[in-house]
Coordinates of C-alpha atoms in Angstrom, one line a residue:
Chain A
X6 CA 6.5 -30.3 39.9
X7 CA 3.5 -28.3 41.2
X8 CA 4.0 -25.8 43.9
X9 CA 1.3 -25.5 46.9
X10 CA 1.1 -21.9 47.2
X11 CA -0.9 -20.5 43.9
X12 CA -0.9 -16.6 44.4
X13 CA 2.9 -16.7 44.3
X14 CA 3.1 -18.6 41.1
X15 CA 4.2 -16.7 37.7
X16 CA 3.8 -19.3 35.3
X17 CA 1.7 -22.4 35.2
X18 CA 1.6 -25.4 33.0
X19 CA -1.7 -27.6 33.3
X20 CA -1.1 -31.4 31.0
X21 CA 0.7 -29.1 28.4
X22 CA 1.3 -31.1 25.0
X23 CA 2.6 -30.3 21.4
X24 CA 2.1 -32.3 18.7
X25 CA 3.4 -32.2 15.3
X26 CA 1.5 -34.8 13.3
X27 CA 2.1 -38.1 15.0
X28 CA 5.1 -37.1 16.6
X29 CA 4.4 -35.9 20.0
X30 CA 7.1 -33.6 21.1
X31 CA 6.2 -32.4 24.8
X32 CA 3.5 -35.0 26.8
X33 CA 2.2 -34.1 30.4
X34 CA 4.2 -31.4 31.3
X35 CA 3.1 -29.9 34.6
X36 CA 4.9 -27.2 35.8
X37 CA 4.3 -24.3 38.5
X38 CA 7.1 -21.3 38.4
X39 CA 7.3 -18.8 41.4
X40 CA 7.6 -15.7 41.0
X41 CA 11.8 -14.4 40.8
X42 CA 12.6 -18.4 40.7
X43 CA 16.0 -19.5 38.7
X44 CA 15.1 -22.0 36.4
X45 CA 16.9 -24.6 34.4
X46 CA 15.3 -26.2 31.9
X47 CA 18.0 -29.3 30.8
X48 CA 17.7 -32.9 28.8
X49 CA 19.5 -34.0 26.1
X50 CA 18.9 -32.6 22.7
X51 CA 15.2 -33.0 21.0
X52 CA 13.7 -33.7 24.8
X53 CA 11.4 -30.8 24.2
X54 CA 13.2 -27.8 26.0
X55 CA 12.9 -25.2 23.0
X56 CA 9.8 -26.3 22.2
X57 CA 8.6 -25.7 26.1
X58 CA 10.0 -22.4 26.1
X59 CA 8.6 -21.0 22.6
X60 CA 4.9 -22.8 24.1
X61 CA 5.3 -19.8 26.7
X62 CA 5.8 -16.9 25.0
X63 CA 3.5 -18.6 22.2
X64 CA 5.5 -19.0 19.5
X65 CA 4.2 -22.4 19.0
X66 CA 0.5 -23.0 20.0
X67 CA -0.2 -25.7 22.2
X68 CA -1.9 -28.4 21.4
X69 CA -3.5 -29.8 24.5
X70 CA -3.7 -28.2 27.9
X71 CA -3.4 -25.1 29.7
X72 CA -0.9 -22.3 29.9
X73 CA -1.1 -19.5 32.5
X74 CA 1.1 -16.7 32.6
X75 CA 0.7 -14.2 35.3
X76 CA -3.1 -14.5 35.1
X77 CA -3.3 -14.9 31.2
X78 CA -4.8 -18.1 30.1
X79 CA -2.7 -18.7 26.8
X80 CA -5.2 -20.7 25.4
X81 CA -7.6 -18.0 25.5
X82 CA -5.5 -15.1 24.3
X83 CA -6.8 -13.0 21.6
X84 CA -3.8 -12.4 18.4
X85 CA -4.3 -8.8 19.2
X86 CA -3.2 -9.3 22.7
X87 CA 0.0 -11.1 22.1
X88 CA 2.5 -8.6 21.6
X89 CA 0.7 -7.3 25.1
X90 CA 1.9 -11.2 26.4
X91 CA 5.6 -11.0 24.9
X92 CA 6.1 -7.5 26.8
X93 CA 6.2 -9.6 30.0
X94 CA 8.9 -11.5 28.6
X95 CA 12.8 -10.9 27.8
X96 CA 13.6 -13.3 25.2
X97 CA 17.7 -14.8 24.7
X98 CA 18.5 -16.9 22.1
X99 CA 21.1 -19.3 21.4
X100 CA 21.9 -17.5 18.3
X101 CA 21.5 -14.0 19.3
X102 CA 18.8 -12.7 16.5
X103 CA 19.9 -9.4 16.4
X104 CA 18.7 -7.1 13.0
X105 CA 21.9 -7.0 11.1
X106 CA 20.7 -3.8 9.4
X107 CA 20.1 -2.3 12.6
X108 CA 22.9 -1.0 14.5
X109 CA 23.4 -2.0 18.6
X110 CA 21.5 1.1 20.4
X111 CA 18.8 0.4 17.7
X112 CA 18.5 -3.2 18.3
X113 CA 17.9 -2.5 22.0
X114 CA 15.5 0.1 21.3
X115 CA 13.5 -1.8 19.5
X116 CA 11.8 -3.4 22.2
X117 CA 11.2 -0.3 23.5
X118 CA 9.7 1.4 20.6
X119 CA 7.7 -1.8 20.1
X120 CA 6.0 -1.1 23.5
X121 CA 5.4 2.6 22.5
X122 CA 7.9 4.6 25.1
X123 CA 8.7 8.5 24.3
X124 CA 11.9 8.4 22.6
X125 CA 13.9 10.6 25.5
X126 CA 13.1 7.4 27.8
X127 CA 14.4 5.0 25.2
X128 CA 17.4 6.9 24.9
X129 CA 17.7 7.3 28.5
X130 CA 16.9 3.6 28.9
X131 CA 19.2 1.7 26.3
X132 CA 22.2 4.0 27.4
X133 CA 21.5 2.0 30.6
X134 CA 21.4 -1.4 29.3
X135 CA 24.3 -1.2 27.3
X136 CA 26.2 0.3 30.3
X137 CA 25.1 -2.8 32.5
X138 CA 26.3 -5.2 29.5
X139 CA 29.3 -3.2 29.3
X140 CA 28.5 -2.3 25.6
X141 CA 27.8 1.5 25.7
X142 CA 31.0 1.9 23.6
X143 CA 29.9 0.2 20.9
X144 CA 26.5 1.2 20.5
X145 CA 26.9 2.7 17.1
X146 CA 28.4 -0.6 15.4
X147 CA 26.3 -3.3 13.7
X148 CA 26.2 -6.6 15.4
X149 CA 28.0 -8.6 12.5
X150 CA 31.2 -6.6 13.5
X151 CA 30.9 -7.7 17.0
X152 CA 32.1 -11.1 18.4
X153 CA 29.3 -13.9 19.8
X154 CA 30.2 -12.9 23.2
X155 CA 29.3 -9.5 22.9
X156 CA 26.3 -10.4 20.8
X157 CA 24.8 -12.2 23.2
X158 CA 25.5 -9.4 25.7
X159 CA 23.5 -6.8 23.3
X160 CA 20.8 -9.7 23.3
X161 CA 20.6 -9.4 26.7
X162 CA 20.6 -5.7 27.1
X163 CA 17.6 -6.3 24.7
X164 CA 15.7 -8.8 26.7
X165 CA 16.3 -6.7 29.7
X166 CA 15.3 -3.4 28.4
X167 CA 11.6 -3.7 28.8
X168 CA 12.0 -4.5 32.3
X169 CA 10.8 -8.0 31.5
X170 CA 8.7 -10.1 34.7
X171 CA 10.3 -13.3 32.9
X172 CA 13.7 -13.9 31.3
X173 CA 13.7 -17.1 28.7
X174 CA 16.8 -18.0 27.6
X175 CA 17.8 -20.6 24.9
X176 CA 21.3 -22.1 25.3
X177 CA 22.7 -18.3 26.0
X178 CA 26.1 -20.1 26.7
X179 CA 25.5 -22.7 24.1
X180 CA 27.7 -20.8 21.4
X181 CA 30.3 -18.9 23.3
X182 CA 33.4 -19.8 24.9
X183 CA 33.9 -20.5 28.4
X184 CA 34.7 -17.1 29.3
X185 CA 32.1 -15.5 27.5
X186 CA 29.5 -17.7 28.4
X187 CA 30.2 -16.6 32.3
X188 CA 29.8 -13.1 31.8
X189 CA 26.7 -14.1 29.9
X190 CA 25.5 -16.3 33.1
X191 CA 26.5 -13.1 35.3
X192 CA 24.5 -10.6 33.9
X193 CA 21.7 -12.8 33.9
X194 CA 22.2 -13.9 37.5
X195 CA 22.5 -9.8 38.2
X196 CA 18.9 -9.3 36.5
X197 CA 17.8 -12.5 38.7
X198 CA 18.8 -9.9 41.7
X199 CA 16.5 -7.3 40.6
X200 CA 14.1 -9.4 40.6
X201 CA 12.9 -11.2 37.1
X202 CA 12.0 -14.7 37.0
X203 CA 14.3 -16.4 35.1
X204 CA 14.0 -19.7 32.6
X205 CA 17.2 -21.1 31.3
X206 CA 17.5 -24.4 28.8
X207 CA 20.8 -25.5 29.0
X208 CA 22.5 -29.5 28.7
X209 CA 25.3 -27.5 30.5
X210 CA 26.0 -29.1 34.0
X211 CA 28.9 -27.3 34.7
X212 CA 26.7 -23.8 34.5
X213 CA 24.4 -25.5 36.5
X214 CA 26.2 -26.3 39.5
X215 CA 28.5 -23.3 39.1
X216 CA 25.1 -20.8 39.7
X217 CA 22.5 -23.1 41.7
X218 CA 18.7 -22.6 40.4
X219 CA 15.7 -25.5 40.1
X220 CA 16.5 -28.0 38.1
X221 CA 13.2 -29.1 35.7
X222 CA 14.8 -32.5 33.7
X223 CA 12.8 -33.7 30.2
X224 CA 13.5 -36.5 28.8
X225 CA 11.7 -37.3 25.2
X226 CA 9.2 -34.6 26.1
X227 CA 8.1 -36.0 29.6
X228 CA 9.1 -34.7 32.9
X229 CA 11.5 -36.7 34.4
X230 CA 13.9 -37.1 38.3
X231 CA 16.0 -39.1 39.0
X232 CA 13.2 -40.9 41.4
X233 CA 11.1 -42.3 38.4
X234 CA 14.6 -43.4 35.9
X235 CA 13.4 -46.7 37.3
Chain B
X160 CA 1.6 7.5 12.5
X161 CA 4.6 8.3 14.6
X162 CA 7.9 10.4 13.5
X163 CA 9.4 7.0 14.9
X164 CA 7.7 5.0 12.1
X165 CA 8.6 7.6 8.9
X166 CA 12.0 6.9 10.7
X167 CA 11.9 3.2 10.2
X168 CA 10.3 3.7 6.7
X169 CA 13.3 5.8 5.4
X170 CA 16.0 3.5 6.5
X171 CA 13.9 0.3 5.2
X172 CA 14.2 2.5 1.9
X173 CA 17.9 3.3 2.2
X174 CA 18.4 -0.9 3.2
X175 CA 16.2 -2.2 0.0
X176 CA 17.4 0.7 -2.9
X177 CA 17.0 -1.9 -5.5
X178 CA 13.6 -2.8 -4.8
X179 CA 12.5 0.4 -4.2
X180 CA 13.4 2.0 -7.7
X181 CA 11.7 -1.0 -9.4
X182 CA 8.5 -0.5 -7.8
X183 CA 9.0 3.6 -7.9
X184 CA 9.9 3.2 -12.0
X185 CA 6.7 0.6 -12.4
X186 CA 4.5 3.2 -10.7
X187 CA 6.2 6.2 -12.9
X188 CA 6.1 4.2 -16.3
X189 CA 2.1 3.3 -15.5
X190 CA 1.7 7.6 -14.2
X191 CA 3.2 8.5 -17.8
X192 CA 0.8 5.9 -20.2
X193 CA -2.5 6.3 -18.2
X194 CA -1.6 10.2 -17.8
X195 CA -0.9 10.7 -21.1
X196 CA -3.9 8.7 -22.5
X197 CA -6.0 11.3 -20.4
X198 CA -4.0 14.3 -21.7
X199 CA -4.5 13.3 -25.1
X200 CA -8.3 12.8 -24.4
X201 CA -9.0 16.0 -22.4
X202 CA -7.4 18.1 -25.3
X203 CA -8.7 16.3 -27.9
X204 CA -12.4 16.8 -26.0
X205 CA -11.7 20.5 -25.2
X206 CA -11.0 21.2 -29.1
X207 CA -13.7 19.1 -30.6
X208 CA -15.9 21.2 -28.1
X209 CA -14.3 24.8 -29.7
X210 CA -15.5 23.8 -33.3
X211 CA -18.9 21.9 -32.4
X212 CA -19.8 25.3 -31.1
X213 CA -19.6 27.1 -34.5
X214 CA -21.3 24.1 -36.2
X215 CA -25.0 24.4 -37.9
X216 CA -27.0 22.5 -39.2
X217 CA -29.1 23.7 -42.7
X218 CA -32.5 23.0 -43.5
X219 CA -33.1 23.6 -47.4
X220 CA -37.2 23.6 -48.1
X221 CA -38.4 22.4 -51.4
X222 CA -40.1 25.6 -53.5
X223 CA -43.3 24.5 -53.5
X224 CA -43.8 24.9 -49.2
X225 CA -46.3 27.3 -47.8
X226 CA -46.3 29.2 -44.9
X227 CA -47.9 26.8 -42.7
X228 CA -45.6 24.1 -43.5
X229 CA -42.9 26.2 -42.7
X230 CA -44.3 26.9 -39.0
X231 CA -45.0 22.9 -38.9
X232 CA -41.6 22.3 -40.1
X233 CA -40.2 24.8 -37.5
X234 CA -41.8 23.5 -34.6
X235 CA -40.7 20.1 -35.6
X236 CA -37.3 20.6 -35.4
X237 CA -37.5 22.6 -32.4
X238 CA -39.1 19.7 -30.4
X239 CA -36.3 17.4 -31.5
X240 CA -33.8 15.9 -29.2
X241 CA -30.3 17.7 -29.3
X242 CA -31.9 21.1 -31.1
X243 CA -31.1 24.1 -29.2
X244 CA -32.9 27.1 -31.5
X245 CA -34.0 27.7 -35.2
X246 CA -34.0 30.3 -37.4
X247 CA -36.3 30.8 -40.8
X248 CA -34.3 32.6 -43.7
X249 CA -36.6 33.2 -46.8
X250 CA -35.5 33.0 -50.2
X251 CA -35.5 36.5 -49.9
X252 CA -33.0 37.3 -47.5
X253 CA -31.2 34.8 -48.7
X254 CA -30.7 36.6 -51.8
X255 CA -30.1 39.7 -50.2
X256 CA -27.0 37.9 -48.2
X257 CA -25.8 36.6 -50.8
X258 CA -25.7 39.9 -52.8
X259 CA -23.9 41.4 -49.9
X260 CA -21.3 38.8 -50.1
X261 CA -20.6 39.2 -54.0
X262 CA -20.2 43.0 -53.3
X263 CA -19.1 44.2 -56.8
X264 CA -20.7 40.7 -58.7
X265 CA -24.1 41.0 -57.4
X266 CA -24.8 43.2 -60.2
X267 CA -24.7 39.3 -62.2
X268 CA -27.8 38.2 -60.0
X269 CA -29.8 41.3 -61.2
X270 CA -30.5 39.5 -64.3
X271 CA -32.6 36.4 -62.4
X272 CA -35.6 35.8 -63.8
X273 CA -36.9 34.5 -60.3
X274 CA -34.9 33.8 -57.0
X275 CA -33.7 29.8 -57.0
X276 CA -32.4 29.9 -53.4
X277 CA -34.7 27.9 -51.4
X278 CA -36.4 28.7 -48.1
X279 CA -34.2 27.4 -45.4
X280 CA -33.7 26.9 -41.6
X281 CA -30.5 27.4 -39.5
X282 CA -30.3 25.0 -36.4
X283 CA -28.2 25.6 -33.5
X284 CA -27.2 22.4 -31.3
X285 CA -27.1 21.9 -27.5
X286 CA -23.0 21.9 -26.8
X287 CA -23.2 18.1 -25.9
X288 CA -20.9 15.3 -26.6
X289 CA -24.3 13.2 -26.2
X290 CA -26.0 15.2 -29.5
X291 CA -22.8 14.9 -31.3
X292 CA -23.0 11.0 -31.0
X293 CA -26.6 11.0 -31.9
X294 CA -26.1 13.9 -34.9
X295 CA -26.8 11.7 -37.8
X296 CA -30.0 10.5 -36.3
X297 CA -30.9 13.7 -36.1
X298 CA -29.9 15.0 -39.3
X299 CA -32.4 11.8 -40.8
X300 CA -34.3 13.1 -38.8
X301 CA -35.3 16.0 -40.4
X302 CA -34.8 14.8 -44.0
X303 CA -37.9 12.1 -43.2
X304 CA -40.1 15.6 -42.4
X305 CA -41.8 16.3 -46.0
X306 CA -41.4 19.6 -48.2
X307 CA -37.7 18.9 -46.6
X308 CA -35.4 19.1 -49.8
X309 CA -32.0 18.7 -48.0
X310 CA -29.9 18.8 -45.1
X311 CA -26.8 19.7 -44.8
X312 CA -23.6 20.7 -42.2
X313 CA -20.5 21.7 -42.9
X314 CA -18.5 19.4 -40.6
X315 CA -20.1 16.3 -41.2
X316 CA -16.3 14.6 -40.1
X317 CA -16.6 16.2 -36.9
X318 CA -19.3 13.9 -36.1
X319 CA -17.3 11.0 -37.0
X320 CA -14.2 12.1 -35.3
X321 CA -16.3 12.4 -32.1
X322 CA -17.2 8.8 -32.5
X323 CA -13.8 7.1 -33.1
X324 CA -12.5 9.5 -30.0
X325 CA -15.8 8.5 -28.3
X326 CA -14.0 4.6 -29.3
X327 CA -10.4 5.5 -28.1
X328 CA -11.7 7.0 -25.2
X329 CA -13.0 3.9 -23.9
X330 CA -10.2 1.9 -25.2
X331 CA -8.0 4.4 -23.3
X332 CA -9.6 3.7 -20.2
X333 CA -10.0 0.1 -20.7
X334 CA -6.1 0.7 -20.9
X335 CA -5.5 2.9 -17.9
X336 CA -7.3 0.3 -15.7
X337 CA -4.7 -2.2 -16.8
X338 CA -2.2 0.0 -16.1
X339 CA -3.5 0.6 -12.8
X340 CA -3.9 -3.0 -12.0
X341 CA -0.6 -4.2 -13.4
X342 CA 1.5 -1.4 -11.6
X343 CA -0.8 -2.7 -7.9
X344 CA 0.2 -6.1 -8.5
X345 CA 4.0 -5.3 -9.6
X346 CA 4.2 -3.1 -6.1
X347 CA 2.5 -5.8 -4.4
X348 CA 5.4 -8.3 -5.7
X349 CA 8.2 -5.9 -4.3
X350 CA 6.8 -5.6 -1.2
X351 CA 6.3 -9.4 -1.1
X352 CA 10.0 -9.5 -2.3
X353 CA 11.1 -7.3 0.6
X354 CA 8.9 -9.1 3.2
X355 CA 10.9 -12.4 2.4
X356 CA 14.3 -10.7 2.6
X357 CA 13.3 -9.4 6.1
X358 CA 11.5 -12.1 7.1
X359 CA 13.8 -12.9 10.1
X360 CA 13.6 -9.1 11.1
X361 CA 9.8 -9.5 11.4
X362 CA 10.3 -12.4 13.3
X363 CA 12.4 -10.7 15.7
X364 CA 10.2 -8.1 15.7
X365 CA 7.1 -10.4 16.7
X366 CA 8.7 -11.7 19.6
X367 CA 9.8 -8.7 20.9
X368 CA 6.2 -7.5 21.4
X369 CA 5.8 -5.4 18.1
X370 CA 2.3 -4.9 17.2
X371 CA 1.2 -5.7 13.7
X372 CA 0.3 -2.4 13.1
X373 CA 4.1 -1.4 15.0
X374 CA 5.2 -3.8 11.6
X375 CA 3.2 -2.6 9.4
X376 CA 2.6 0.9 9.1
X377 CA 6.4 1.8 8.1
X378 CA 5.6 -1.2 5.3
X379 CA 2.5 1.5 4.6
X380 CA 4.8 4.6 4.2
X381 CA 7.5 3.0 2.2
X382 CA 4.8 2.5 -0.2
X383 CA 3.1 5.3 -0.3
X384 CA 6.3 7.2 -0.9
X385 CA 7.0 5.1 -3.5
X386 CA 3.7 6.2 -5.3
X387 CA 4.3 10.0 -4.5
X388 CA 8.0 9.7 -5.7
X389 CA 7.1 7.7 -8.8
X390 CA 3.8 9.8 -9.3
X391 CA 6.3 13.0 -9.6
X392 CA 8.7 11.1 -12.0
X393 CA 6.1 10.0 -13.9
X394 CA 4.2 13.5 -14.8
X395 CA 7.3 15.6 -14.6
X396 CA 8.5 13.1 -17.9
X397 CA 5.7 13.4 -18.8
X398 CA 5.5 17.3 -19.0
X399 CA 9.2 17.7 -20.4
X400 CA 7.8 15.6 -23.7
X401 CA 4.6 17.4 -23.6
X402 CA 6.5 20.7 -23.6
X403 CA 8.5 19.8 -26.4
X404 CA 5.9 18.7 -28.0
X405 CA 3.7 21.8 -27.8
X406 CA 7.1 24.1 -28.5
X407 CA 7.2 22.0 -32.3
X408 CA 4.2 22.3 -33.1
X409 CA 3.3 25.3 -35.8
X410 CA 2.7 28.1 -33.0
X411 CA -0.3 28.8 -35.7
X412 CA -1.7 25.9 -35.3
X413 CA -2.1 26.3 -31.9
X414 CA -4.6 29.2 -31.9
X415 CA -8.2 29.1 -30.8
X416 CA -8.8 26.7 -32.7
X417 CA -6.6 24.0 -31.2
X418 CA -5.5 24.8 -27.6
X419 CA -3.6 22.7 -26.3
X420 CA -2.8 22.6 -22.2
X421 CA -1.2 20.2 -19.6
X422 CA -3.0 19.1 -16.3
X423 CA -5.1 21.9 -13.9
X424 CA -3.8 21.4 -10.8
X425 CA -6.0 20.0 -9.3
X426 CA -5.9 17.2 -12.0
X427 CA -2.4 17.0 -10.7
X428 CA -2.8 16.7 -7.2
X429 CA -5.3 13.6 -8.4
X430 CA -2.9 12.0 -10.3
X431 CA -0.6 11.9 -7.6
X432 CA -3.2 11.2 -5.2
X433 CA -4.0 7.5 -7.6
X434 CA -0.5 7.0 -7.3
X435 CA 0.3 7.2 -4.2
X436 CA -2.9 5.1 -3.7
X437 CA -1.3 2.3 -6.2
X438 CA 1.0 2.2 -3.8
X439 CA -0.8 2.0 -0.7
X440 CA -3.0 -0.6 -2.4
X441 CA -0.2 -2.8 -3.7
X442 CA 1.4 -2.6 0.0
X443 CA -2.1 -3.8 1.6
X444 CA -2.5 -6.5 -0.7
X445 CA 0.9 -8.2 0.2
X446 CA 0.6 -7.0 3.9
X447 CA -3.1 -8.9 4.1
X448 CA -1.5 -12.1 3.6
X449 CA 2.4 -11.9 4.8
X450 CA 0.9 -10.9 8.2
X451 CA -1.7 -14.5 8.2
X452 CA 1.2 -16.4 8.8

């Protein structure tokens, strides 16, 4: 899975494992991601592809092997510097994780407070998000009043607000209807165009063929193609 | 400190009411107890102060003491611990105050034979709460000197009410620590208790990119508001009984001789300043460990 060229790599994933206890839940992954690639990650469930994608924004540590992200050795990071690390990243989850006490406009600009931006630009900023999610209407309302659909699209707007080098998404589609789940996969694939990497888990094929994108297949926490099934 | 984060802090109070009042009533109930314990204390300090100042001590001389042992008896005393001057009266001018004083009587100590007032000192004391503790000593002191017939001052019970105060003051601050550490630890809990309801919110947070200290320091102003608002509570209770108090009490009473007054301010600007820092304190503690994990 590892590309030639080195300079124009993004992420890179050295004999990555995880352990829990005895249980070893992702074993010899290598894995080089270019820079604005469209990634799926797929496999059925429990083959590792959450835990590969919280490993990369380190919200698991790893337990063998080396992470680098854009020049940052993950293994080596300092706690102080992580926030610093999860800037780079837009983060989409299957179940949204909005604040509930916090309304839409606030959710959004949360990230952007986070990272310590005057609060004309955030305003300025999160105006814009919403308007690309096509949410700006309902920025005053609190995300339990909205439907999963246009949760997830506030989740995005969210992700993408920092101007994120990566997007990691979750299952975005994985608990919305078939509608829903394509505007999802279009705003993504419209961030794509401007030019963020982006890292989708998904057991959907149908999304898969429907947008294109490298496929990366685990299988019990290995790597796995088609060539080596046998 | 950014208006962003007293932003965040407000509406984290407006979300968790209930928790809030709990911790702001803990830290005004423990502002009213340890307050009052030092109200009650200053006052008490300031008064037994007035009326230690008018105290003296007496020195009678047995009749048979020359003039020498008077000067040896004199210097003596002066060189004792807590003795801040001495004055000789004779016999005679004893008599002759005491014939002032009975005016139209004195005409009935015409008759004496011989004078039978003794020679006597007056001592003056150092204005200490140290020589009022040590007062008996002293008074034993000078009995043990020979050609020393008696001793004697007026308010022996003020030196025994300055050592049970001297007692209740310690307990009182034995108390007020309590206070202080019970009402941290209760803050502590509610912040604890409001860490675990927004526990997913921190999470959030985290992977957003927040900072620890972009977590923490609206965790820090809560808190500290919590102090300041309970501190206020707690005093301004605290001066409504005090000011009924003071308004029953026989306005004769309170003359010179027992003056009773609330806090300077300065004393309450440092009341409010420990309270704010209970607080502060109790918010660190939970903080320290919630943000570990």
């Amino acid at each position: 899975m590892s590309n030639g060229n080195n300079e124009n790599n993004l992420i890179r994933m050295f004999h990555v494992y995880r352990r829990y206890g005895n249980k070893t839940a992702l074993v010899d992954i290598n894995i080089d991601i270019k820079k604005n690639e469209f990634i799926y990650i797929t496999g059925p469930s429990g083959a590792g592809k959450t835990t590969l994608l919280k490993l990369l924004y380190l919200g698991e540590p790893i337990s063998e092997g080396q992470i680098i992200i854009d020049g940052v050795n993950l293994a080596r990071i300092k706690k102080n510097k992580i926030p610093l690390l999860r800037r780079k990243f837009g983060i989409i989850f299957q179940e949204f994780k909005l604040i509930p006490t916090k309304n839409v406009f606030e959710n959004v600009a949360l990230v952007l407070e986070a990272a310590g931006k005057q609060s004309r630009y955030i305003q300025k900023k999160v105006s814009s998000m919403l308007r690309a999610v096509g949410m700006e209407d309902r920025q005053n309302s609190f995300p339990l009043s909205l439907s999963g659909g246009e949760q997830q699209r506030v989740a995005i707007a969210r992700a993408m607000a920092g101007d994120p080098k990566i997007i990691l998404a979750d299952e975005p589609t994985g608990s919305l209807d078939d509608d829903s789940a394509e505007q999802v996969i279009e705003l993504i694939k419209e961030f794509h165009a401007r030019g963020s990497t982006i890292i989708i888990t998904t057991h959907d094929t149908k999304l898969i063929k429907k947008t294109g994108g490298r496929m990366i297949h685990l299988k019990q926490g290995r790597l796995w193609s088609p060539s080596n099934q046998h | 400190m950014k208006p962003l984060h007293f932003k965040h802090a407000l509406s984290d109070i407006s979300n968790n009411r209930l928790l809030n009042i709990v911790s702001i009533i803990t830290i005004a109930f423990s502002v009213i107890i340890t307050s009052s314990i030092i109200l009650f204390f200053t006052n008490t300090t300031s008064i037994l102060n007035i009326w230690k100042k008018g105290v003296k001590v007496m020195v009678y001389l047995s009749p048979e003491v020359s003039n020498e042992d008077i000067n040896e008896i004199q210097k003596k005393i002066l060189g004792m611990y807590g003795v801040k001057d001495i004055a000789f009266i004779s016999k005679e001018e004893a008599l002759k105050v005491l014939k002032q004083q009975m005016k139209r009587q004195s005409s009935l100590l015409d008759n004496l034979k011989e004078n039978p007032l003794p020679d006597a000192f007056e001592i003056h004391l150092i204005e200490s709460s140290e020589v009022w503790e040590k007062i008996e000593s002293l008074v034993s002191q000078v009995e043990s000197i020979p050609k020393v017939e008696e001793v004697e001052y007026g308010q022996k019970w003020l030196a025994r009410f300055s050592g049970i105060v001297y007692i209740f003051k310690l307990s009182g601050y034995a108390l007020g620590i309590l206070f202080f550490i019970a009402s941290v630890f209760i803050v502590a809990n509610m912040v604890r208790l409001v860490l675990y309801a927004r526990r997913d919110e921190i999470e959030i947070m985290r992977l957003v990119g927040a900072s620890d200290r972009f977590i923490k320091t609206p965790f820090y102003i809560e808190c500290i508001i919590q102090g300041a608002v309970g501190g206020i509570i707690g005093l301004l209770l605290l001066f409504l009984v005090f000011s009924s108090f003071t308004s029953n009490v026989d306005q004769g009473i309170t003359s010179d001789l027992i003056n009773i007054k609330f806090f300077s301010f300065t004393s309450l600007s440092a009341i409010l300043i420990c309270s704010m820092f209970i607080g502060w304190f109790g918010c660190f503690m939970s903080l320290k460990n919630y943000m570990k994990t």
